[in-house]
Every structure is written in structure tokens, then in C-alpha cells.
PDB file of C-alpha atoms in Angstrom:
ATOM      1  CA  UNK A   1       0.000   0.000   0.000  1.00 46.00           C
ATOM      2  CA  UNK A   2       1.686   3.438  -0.640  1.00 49.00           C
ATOM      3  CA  UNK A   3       2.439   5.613   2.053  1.00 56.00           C
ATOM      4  CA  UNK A   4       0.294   8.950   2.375  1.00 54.00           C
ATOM      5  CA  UNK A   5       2.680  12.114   1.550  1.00 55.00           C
ATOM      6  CA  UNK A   6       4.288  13.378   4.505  1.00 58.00           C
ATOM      7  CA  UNK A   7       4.621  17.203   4.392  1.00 54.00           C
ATOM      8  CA  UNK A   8       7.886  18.403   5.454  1.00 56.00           C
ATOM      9  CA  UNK A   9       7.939  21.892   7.126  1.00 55.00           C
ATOM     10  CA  UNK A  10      10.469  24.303   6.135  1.00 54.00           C
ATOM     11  CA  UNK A  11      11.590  26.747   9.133  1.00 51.00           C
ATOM     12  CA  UNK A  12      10.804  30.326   8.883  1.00 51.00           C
ATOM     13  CA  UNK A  13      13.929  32.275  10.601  1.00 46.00           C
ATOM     14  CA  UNK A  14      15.294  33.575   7.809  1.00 63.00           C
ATOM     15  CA  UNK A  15      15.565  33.450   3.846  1.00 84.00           C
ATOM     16  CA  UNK A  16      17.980  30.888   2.918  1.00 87.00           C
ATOM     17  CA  UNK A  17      20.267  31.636  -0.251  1.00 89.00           C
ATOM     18  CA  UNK A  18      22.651  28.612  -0.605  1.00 92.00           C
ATOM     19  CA  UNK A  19      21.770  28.812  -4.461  1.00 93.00           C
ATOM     20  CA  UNK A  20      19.637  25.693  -4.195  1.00 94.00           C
ATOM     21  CA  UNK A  21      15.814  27.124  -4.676  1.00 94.00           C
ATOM     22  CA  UNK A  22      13.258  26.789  -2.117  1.00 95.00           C
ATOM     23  CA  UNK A  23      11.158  24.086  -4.290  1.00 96.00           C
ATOM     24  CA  UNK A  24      14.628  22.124  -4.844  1.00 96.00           C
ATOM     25  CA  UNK A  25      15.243  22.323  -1.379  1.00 97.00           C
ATOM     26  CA  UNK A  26      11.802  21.364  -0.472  1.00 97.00           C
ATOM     27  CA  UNK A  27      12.080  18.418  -2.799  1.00 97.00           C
ATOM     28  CA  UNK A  28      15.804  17.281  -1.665  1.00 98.00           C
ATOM     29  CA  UNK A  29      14.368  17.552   1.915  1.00 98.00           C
ATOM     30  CA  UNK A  30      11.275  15.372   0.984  1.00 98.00           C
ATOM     31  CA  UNK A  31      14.060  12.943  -0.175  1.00 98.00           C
ATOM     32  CA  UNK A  32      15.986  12.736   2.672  1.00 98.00           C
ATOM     33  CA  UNK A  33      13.122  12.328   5.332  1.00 98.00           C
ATOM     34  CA  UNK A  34      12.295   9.465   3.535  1.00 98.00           C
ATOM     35  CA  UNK A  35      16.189   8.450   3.494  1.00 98.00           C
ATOM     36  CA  UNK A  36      15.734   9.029   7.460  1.00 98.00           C
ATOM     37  CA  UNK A  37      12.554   7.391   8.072  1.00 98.00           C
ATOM     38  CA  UNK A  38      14.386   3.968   6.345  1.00 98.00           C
ATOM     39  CA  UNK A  39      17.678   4.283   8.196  1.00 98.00           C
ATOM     40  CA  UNK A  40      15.806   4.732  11.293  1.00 98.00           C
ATOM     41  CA  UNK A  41      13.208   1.740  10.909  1.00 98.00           C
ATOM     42  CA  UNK A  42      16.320  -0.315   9.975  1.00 98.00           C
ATOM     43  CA  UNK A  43      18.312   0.841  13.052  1.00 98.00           C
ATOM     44  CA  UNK A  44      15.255  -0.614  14.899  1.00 97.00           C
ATOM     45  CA  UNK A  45      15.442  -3.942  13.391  1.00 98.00           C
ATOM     46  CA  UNK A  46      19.290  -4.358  13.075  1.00 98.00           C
ATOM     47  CA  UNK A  47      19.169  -3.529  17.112  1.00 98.00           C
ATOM     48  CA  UNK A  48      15.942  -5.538  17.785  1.00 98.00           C
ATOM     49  CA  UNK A  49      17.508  -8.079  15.829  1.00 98.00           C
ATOM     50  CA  UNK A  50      21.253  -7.633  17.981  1.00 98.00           C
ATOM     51  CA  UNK A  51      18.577  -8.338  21.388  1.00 97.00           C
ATOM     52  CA  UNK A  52      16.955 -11.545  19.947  1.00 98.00           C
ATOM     53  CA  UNK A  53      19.309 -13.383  18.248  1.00 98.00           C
ATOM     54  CA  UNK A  54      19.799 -16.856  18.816  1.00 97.00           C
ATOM     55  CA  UNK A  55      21.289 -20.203  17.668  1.00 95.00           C
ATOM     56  CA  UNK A  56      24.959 -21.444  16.599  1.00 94.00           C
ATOM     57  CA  UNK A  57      25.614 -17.815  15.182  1.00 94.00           C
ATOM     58  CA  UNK A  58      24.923 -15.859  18.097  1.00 97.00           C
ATOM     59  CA  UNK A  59      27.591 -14.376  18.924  1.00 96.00           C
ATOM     60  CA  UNK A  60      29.162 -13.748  15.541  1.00 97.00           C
ATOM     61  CA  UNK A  61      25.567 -12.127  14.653  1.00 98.00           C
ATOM     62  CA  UNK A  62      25.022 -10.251  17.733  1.00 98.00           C
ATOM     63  CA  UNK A  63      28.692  -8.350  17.197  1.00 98.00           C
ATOM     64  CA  UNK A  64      27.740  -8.041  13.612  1.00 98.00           C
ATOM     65  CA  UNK A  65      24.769  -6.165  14.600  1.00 98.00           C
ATOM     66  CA  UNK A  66      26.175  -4.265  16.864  1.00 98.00           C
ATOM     67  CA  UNK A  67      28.444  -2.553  14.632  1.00 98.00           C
ATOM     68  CA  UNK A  68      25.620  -2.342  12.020  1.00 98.00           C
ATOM     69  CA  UNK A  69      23.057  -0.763  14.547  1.00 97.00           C
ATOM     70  CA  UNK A  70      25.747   1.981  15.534  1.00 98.00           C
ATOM     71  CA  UNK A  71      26.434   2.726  12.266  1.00 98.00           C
ATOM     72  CA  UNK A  72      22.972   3.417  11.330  1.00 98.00           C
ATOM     73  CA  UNK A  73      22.601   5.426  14.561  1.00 98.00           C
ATOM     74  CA  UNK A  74      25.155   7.224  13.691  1.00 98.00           C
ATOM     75  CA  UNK A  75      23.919   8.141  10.190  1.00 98.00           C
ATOM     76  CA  UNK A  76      20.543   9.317  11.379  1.00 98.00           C
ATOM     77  CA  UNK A  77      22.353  11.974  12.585  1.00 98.00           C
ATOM     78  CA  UNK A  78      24.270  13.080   9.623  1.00 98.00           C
ATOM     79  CA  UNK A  79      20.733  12.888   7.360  1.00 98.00           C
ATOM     80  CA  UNK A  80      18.483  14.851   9.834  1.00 98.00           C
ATOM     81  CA  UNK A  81      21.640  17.590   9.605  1.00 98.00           C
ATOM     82  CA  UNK A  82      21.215  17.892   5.996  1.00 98.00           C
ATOM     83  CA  UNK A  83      17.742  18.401   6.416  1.00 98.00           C
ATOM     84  CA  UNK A  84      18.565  21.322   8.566  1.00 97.00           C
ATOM     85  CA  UNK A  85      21.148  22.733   7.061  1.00 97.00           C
ATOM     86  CA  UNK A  86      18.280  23.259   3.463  1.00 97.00           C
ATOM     87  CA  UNK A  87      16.012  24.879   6.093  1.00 96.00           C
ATOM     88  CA  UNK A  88      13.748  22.405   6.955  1.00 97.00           C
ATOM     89  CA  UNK A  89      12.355  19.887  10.224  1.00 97.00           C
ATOM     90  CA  UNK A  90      13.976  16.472  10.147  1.00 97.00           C
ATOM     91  CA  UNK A  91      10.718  14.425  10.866  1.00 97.00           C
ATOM     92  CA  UNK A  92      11.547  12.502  14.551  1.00 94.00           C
ATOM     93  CA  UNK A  93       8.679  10.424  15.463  1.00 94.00           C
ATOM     94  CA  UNK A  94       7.196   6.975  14.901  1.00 94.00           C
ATOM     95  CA  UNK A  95       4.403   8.336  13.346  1.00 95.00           C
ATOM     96  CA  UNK A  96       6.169  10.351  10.735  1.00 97.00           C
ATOM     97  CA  UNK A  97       8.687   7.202  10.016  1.00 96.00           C
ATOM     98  CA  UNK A  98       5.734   5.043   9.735  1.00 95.00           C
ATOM     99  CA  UNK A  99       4.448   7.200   6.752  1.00 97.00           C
ATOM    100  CA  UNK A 100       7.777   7.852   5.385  1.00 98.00           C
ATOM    101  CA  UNK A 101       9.707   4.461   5.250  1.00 97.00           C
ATOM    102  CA  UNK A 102       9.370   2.205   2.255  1.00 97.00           C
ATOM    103  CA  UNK A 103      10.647  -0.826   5.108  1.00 98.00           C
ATOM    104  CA  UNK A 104       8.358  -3.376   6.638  1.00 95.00           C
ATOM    105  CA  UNK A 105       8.719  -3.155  10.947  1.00 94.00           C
ATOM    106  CA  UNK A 106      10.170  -5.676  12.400  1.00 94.00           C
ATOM    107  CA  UNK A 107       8.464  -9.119  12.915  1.00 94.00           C
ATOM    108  CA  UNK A 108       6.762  -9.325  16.567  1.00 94.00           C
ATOM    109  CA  UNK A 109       8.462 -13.023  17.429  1.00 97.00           C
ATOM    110  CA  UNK A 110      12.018 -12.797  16.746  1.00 96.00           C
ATOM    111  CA  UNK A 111      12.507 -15.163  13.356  1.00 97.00           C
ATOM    112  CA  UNK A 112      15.276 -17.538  13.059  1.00 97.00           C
ATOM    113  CA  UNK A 113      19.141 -16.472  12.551  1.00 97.00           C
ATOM    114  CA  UNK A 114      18.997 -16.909   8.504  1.00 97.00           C
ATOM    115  CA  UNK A 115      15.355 -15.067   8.342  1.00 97.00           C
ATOM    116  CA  UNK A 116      17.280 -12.014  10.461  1.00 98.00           C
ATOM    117  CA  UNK A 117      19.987 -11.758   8.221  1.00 98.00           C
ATOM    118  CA  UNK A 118      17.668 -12.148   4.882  1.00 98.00           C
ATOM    119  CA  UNK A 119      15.633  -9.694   6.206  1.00 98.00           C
ATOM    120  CA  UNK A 120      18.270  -7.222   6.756  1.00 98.00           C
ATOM    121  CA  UNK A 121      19.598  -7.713   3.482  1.00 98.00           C
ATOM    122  CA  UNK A 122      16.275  -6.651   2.162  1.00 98.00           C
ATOM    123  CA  UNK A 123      16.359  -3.329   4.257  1.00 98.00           C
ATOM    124  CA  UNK A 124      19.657  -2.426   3.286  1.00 98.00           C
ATOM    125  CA  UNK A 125      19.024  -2.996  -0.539  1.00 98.00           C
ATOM    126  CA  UNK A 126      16.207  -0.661   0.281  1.00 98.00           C
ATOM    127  CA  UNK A 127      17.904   1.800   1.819  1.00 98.00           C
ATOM    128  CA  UNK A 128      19.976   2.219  -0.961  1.00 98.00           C
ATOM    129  CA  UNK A 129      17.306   2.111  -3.491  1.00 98.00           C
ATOM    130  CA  UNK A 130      15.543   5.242  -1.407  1.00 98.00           C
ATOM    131  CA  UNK A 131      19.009   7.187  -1.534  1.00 98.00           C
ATOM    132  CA  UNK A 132      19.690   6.220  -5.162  1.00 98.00           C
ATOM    133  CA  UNK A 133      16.192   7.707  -6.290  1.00 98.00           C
ATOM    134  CA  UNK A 134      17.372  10.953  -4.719  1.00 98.00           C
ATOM    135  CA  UNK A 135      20.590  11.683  -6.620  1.00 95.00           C
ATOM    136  CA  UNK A 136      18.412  12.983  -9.296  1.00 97.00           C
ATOM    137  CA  UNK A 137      16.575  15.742  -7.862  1.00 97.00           C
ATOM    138  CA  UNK A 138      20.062  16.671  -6.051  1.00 98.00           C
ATOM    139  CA  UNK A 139      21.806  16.696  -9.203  1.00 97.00           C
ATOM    140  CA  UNK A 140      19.428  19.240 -10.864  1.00 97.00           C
ATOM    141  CA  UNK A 141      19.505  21.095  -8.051  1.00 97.00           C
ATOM    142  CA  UNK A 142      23.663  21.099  -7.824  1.00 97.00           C
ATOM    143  CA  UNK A 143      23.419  20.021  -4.345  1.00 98.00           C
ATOM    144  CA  UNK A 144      26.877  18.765  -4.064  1.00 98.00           C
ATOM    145  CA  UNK A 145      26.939  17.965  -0.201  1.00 98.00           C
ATOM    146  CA  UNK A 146      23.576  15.879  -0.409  1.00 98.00           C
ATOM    147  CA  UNK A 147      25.024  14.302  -3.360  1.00 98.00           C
ATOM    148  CA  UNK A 148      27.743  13.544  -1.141  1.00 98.00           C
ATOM    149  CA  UNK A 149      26.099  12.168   1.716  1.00 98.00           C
ATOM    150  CA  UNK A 150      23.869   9.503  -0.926  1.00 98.00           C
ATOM    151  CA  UNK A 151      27.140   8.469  -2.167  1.00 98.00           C
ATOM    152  CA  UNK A 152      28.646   7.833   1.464  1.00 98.00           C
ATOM    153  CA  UNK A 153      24.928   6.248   2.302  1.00 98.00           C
ATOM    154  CA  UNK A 154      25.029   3.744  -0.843  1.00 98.00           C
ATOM    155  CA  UNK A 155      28.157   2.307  -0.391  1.00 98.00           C
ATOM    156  CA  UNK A 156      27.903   1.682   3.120  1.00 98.00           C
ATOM    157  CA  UNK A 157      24.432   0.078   2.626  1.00 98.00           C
ATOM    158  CA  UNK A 158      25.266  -1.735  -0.918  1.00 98.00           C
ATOM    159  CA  UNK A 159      28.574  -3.255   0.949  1.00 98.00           C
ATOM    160  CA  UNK A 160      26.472  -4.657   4.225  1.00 98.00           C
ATOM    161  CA  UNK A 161      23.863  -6.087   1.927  1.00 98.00           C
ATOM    162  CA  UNK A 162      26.526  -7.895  -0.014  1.00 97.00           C
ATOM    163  CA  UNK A 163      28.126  -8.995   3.628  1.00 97.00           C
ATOM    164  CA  UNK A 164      25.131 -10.402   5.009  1.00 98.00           C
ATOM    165  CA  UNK A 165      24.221 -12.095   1.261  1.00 97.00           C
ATOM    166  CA  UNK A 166      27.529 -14.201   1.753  1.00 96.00           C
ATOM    167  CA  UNK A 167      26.117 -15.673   5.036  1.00 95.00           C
ATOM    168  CA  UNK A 168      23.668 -17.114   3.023  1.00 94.00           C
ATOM    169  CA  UNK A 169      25.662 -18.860   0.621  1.00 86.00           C
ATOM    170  CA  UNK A 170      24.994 -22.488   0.694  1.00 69.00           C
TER     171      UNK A 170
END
């Protein structure tokens, strides 16, 4: 089912003149809330996922995780920045991720070791498909830092998927 538009309110202190437009801005910032509302969900899941673990990979898993949650946590930062910095309010609540992510929640009951790491793979590939279908509108727009940050956001998401793919090899 597709999600209902979220709108994104721009702050009102001052005019900005970065020599992006207010509509490109509007639109990059659309982007990125979206970007944020899937890095967040999959923070959620990666750390949900870090709790529940279980089985002969535990503990390999459960450091794996780890590092992935913190990385994510970390990046939420960076994105909601961005937002700011084009003059507008990085969305923060469950609500407003709920809308905005294009990533299922988490299963309820934990799911087995293999289902964790499939699933994960899906949310990163996802990730990285939401920051991909941004470049364009930051391209146009000249945006040269967001550019930047989707660049920095695909390759850590692309290599993670590909990491957690190999533990699926048979």
C-alpha cells in the first residue's frame, strides 16, 4: 500500500540563499526524510535483531549487529543535519517514520538467525534504493553535499547487503 505524503515543514527564521531554490530544497528535503525514516526503521530492526538473536551464530551475529546498529545510529544523525542545514524539520517520530519508510517493521516473534539476516539484506538494498532515487533531484539542483552524503549512504548500505548475502551462501 503506498504511504500517504508526509509534508515536510520548512523553518521560517530567515531566507535561505545557498543557491539551491526553495522548491529544490523542499524536494531534496522530501528525499531525505524518507532516506531518514528507512535508516531509522532499519536501526530498529538491526538492534531488535542484535537483542533476539539466537542459535549457533549468536555471537558472531550479535557483534555483527552491533556494529551495524551503531552505524545506522550514527547516520541518522548526519541525514536529519542535511535536512537542517536546506532549512527544513527532520521528521523525529514513529508516526512520521511510519508514513515515510518504504521498510516493513520488524516481525513481533524474533525469526530464526537466517530469516534475520535475509531480512536485513532486504532493508539495506532498500535503503539504498531510497538514496539512489534521490541523486536525481540533487543533481538538478547542484546540491553537491547531499550528493555527497547519498554516495557515502550507498556504499555503506550496498557493501552490508553484499556482507550479510555471503552468510547465506549455501
Amino acid at each position: 500500500m503506498p504511504k500517504k505524503p508526509v509534508a515536510i515543514a520548512a523553518t521560517q527564521a530567515h531566507t535561505i540563499n545557498i543557491g539551491i531554490s526553495a522548491k529544490d530544497r523542499q524536494a531534496i528535503a522530501e528525499g531525505l526524510s524518507r532516506l531518514l525514516a528507512d535508516n531509522y526503521t532499519l536501526y530498529l530492526t538491526t538492534h531488535n535483531f542484535h537483542w533476539n538473536v539466537t542459535g549457533p551464530m549468536f555471537n558472531s551475529l550479535h557483534q555483527m549487529f552491533m556494529l551495524q546498529y551503531t552505524e545506522l545510529w550514527n547516520a541518522a544523525d548526519l541525514i536529519a543535519e542535511r535536512i537542517r542545514a536546506l532549512g527544513h524539520v527532520a521528521p523525529g517520530s514513529y508516526a512520521q517514520y511510519g508514513q515515510l519508510t518504504s521498510l516493513d517493521d520488524a516481525p513481533i516473534k524474533p525469526p530464526s538467525a537466517l530469516e534475520m539476516v535475509r531480512i536485513l539484506v532486504n532493508g539495506h538494498e532498500a535503503v539504498a534504493r531510497t538514496a539512489r532515487a534521490l541523486f536525481p533531484v540533487a543533481d538538478k539542483a547542484a546540491d553537491e553535499p547531499t550528493a555527497d552524503l547519498l554516495t557515502q549512504r550507498l556504499s555503506v548500505h550496498e557493501q552490508t547487503a553484499w556482507m550479510l548475502r555471503s552468510l547465506l551462501e549455501e
